[in-house]
Coordinates of C-alpha atoms in Angstrom, one line a residue:
X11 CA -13.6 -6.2 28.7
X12 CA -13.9 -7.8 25.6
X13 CA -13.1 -5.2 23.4
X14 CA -9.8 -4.4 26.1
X15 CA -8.7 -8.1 25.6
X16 CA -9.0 -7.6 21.7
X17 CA -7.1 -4.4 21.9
X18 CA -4.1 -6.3 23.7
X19 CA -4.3 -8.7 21.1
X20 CA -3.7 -7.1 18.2
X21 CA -1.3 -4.5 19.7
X22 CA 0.6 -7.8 20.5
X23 CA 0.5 -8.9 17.2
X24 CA 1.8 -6.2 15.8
X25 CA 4.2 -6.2 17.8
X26 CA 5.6 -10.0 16.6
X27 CA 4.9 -9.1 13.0
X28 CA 6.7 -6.1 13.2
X29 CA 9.7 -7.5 14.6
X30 CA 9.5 -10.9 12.2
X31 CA 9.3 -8.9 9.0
X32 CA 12.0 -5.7 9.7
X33 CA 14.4 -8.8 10.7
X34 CA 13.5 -10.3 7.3
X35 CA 14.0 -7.1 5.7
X36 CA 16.8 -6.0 7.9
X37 CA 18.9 -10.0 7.0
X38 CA 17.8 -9.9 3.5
X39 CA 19.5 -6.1 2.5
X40 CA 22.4 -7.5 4.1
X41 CA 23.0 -10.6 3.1
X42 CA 22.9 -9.4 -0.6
X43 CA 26.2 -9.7 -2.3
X44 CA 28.6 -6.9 -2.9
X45 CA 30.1 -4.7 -0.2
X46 CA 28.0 -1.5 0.3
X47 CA 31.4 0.5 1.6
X48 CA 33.5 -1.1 -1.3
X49 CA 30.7 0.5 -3.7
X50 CA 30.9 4.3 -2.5
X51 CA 34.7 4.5 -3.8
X52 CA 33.3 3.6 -7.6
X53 CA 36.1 2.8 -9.7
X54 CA 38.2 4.2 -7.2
X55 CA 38.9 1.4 -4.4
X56 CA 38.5 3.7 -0.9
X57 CA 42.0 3.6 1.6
X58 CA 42.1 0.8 3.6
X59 CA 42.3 3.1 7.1
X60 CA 38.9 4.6 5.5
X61 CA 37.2 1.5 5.0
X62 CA 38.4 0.0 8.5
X63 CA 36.5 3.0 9.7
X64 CA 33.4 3.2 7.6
X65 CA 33.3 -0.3 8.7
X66 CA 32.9 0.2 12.3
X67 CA 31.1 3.3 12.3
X68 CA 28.4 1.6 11.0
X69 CA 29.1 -1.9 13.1
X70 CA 29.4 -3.7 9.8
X71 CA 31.5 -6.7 11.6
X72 CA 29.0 -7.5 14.6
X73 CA 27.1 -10.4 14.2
X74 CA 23.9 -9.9 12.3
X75 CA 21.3 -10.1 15.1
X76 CA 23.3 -7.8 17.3
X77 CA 23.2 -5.6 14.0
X78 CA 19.7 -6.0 14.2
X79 CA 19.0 -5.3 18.1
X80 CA 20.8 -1.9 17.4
X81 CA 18.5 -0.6 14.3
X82 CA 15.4 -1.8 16.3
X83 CA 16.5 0.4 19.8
X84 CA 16.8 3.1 17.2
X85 CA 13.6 3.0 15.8
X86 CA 12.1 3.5 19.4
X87 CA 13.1 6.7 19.2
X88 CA 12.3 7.7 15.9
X89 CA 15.7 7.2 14.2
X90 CA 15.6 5.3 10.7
X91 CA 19.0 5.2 10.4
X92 CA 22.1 7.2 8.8
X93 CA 23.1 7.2 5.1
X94 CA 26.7 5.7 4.3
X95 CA 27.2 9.8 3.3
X96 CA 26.1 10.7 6.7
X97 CA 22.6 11.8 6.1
X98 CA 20.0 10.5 8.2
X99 CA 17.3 8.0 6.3
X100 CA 14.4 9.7 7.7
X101 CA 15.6 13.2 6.1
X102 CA 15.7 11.9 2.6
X103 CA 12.6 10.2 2.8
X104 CA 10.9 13.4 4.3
X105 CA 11.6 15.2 1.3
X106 CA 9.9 12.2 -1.1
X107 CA 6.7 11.9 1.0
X108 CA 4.4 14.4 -0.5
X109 CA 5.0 12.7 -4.0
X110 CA 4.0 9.2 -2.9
X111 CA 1.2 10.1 -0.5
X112 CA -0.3 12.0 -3.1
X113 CA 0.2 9.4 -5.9
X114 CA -1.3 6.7 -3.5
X115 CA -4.3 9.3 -2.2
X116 CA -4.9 9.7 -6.3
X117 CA -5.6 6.3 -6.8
X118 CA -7.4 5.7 -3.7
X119 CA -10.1 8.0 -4.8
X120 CA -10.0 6.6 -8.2
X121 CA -10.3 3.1 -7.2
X122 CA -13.1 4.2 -4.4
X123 CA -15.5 6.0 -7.0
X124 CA -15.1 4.1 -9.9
X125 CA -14.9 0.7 -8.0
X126 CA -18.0 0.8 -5.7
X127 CA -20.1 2.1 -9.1
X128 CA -19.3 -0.3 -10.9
X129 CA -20.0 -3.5 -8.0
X130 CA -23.6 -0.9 -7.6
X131 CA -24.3 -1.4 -10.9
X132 CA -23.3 -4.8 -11.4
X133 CA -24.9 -6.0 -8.9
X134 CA -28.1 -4.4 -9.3
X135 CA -28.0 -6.1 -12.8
X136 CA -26.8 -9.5 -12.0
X137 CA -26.3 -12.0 -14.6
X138 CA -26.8 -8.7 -17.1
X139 CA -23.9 -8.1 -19.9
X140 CA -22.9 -5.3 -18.0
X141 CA -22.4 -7.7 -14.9
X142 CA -20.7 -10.1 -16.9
X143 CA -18.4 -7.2 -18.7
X144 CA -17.6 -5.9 -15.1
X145 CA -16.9 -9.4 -13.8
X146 CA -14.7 -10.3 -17.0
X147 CA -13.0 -6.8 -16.8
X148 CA -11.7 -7.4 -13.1
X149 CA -10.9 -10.7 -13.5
X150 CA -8.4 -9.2 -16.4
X151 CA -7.4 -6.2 -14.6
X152 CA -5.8 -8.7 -11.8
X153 CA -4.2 -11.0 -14.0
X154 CA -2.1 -8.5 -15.6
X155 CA 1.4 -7.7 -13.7
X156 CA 2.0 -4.3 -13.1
X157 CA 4.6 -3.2 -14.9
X158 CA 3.3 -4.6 -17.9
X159 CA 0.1 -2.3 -16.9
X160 CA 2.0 0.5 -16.4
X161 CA 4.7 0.4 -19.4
X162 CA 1.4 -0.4 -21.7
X163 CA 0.0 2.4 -20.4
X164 CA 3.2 4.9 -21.3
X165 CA 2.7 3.5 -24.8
X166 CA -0.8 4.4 -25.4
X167 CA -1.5 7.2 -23.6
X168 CA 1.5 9.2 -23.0
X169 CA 3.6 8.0 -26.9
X170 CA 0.9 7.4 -29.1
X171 CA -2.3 9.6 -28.1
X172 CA -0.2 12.0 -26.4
X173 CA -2.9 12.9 -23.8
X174 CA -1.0 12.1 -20.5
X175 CA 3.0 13.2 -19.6
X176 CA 4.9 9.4 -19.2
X177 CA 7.5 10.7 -16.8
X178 CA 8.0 13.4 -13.8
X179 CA 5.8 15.6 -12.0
X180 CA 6.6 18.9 -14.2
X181 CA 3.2 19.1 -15.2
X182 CA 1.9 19.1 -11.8
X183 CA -1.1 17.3 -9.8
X184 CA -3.6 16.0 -11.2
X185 CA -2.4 15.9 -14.9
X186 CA 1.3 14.4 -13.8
X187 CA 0.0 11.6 -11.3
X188 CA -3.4 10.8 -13.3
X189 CA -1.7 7.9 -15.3
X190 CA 0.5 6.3 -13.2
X191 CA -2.8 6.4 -10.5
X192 CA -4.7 4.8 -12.6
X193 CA -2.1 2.2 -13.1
X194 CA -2.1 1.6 -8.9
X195 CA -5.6 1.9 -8.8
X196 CA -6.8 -1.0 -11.1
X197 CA -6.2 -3.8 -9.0
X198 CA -8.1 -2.2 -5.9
X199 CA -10.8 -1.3 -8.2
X200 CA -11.2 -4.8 -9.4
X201 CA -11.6 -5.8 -5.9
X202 CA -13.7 -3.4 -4.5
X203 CA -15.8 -3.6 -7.0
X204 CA -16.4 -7.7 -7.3
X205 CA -17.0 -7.1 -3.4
X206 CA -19.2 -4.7 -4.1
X207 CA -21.0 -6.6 -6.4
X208 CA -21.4 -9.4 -3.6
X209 CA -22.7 -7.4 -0.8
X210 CA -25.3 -5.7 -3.3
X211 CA -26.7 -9.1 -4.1
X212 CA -27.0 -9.8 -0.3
X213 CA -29.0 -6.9 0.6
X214 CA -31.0 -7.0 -2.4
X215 CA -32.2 -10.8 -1.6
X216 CA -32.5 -9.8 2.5
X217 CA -35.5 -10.2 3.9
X218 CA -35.3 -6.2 4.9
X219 CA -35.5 -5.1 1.4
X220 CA -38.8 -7.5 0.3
X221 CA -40.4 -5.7 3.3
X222 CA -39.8 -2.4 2.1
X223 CA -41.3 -3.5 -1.2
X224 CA -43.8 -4.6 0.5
X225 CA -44.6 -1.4 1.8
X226 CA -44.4 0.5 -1.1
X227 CA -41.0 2.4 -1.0
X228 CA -40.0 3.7 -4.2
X229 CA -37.1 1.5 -5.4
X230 CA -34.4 4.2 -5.7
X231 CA -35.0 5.1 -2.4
X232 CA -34.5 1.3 -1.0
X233 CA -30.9 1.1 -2.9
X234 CA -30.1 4.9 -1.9
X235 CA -30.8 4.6 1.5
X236 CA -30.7 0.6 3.0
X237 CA -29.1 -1.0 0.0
X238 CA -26.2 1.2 0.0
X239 CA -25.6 1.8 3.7
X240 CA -25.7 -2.1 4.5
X241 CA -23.4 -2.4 1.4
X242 CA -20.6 -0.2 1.6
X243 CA -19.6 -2.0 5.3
X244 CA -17.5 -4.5 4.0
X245 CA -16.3 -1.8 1.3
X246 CA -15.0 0.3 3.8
X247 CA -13.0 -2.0 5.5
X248 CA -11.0 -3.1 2.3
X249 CA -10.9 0.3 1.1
X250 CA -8.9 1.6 4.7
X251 CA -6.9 -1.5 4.6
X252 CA -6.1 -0.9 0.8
X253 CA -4.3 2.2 1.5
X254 CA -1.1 0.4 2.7
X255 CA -1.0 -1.8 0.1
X256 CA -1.7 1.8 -2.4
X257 CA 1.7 3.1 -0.8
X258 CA 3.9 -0.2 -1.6
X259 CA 2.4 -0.1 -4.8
X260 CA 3.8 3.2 -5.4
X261 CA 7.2 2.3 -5.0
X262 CA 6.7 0.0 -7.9
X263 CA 5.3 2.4 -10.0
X264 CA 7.5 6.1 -8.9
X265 CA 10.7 3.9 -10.3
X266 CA 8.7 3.0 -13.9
X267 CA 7.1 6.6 -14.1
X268 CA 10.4 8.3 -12.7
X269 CA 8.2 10.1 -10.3
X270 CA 10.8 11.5 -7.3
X271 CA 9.0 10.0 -4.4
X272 CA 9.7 7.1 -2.1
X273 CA 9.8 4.7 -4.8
X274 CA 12.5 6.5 -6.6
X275 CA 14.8 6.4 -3.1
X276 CA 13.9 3.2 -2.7
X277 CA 15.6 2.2 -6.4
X278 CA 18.1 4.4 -6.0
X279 CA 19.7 3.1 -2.9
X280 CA 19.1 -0.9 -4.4
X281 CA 21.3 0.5 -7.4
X282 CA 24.2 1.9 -4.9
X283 CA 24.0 -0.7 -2.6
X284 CA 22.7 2.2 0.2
X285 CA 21.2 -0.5 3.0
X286 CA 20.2 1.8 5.4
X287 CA 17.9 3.9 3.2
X288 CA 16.5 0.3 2.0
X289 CA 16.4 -0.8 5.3
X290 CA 14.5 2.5 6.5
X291 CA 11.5 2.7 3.4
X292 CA 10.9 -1.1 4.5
X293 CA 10.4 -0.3 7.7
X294 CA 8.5 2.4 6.9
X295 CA 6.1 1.1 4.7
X296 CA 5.1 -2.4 6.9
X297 CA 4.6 0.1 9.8
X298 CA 2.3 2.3 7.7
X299 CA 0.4 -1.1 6.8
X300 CA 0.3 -2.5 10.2
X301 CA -1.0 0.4 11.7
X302 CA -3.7 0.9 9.5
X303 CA -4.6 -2.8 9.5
X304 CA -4.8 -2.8 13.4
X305 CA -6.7 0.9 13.4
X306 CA -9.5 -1.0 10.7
X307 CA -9.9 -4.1 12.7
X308 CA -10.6 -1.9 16.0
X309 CA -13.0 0.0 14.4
X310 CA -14.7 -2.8 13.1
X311 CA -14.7 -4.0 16.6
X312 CA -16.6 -1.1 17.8
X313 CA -18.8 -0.3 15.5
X314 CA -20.0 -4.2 14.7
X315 CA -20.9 -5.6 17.8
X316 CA -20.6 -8.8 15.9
X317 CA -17.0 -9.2 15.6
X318 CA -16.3 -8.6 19.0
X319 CA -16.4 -12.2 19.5
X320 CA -15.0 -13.5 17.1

């Protein structure tokens, strides 16, 4: 009963944030100056019949809300929208897909590995140099905005050392999506490794781990088997949450590394003044996060008999 009652909960609340935040998405595209069917004509200003039409095809002169009410009965059945050109959102975004979801998956398993062996080892060797370097490193790694990550990046790797391609996916995965992976990845890292860290120094000082000690188990096997498994908990929970913030980071960084996935789109149509396509990656994105935030806290729910009463 309790974990029905927590179900209807956070369905419900992802159903208010999920309206809340594709209105703010949906008001803030159109609201930005310019007029989107001005800007398909270029330099050439399109016939007034023609814009009269474009204009009501796509119920540019209904109030805002109503605007609004009609993109969100859409989404209920699966449509993202239609270009001004005529081409539906959700087939120029299929088409992008496997480049972002394979730029975010790269970083996820880069941020994973590296992240939870480095928190292991700090935290196994608190208030050691390497503690200190790892807690100084991610402290660093998450001041730094990423742009300035990634373009640094370009620079050393890819212009002066050469090792890494700076642009495009010509070379194929992994070499192509390595660098700007690693770009994504460094802020997750950072995290999952200072929580990491943490949760190691818990179960090191629990009560559980002076008793196996106690009884003689071999110290490897205490962190391999109890240290580990009560350790990686909270881990796992960032980590699953993490990938939906991997996939808005993407966007950030296809448009830098002129990688052709969502990201790219996503500049493209800001460039051209293309509001549906904006309006449609949003959308797409926060209900990619959402979904995987609610999924996570459910499975928290049942597997941590704990939280269910929270």
């Amino acid at each position: 009963m309790i974990l029905a009652r927590r179900i209807g909960a956070r369905i419900a609340e992802f159903v208010l944030v999920f309206i809340g935040v594709t209105f703010i998405i949906y008001a803030t595209v159109w609201a930005l100056p310019g007029d989107p069917i001005a800007a398909l004509g270029g330099d050439r200003p399109l016939p007034d019949n023609v814009v009269a039409q474009l204009r009501a095809q796509f119920h540019l002169d209904d109030p805002l809300w109503l605007q609004y009410l009609r993109y969100l009965g859409g989404l209920f059945t699966g449509d993202l929208g239609t270009t001004f050109s005529g081409v539906p959102v959700a087939e120029r975004m299929a088409s992008r897909w496997p480049v972002t979801i394979t730029l975010a998956l790269t970083a996820w398993i880069i941020e994973v590995v590296i992240g939870v062996v480095l928190g292991l080892v700090a935290g196994l060797r608190r208030d050691s140099a390497i503690d200190r370097t790892v807690l100084f490193g991610t402290i660093l790694a998450t001041s730094i905005p990423i742009f300035v990550v990634a373009v640094s990046a370009q620079l050393l790797f890819g212009l002066h050392l050469g090792w890494l391609p700076i642009a495009g996916t010509d070379a194929g995965w992994p070499v192509a999506y390595i660098l700007p992976a690693a770009v994504i990845a460094i802020f997750g890292l950072a995290s999952i490794a200072r929580l990491m860290r943490g949760s190691v120094i818990d179960s090191m000082e629990s009560d559980f781990v002076r008793t196996l000690r106690a009884k003689g188990m071999p110290g490897s096997r205490i962190v391999g088997l109890h240290v580990m498994r009560n350790s990686v908990a909270p881990v796992l929970t960032f980590v699953a949450i993490d990938l939906g913030f991997l996939l808005g980071g993407a966007v950030v960084v296809e448009g830098i590394f002129n990688l052709p996935g969502i990201g790219q789109l996503l500049f493209s149509a800001i460039r051209t003044h293309e509001g549906p396509t904006v309006v449609g990656v949003g959308t797409t994105l926060i209900l990619i996060f959402l979904v995987l935030n609610v999924v996570v806290d459910l499975l928290n729910s049942m597997l941590d008999p704990r939280s269910r009463h929270d």
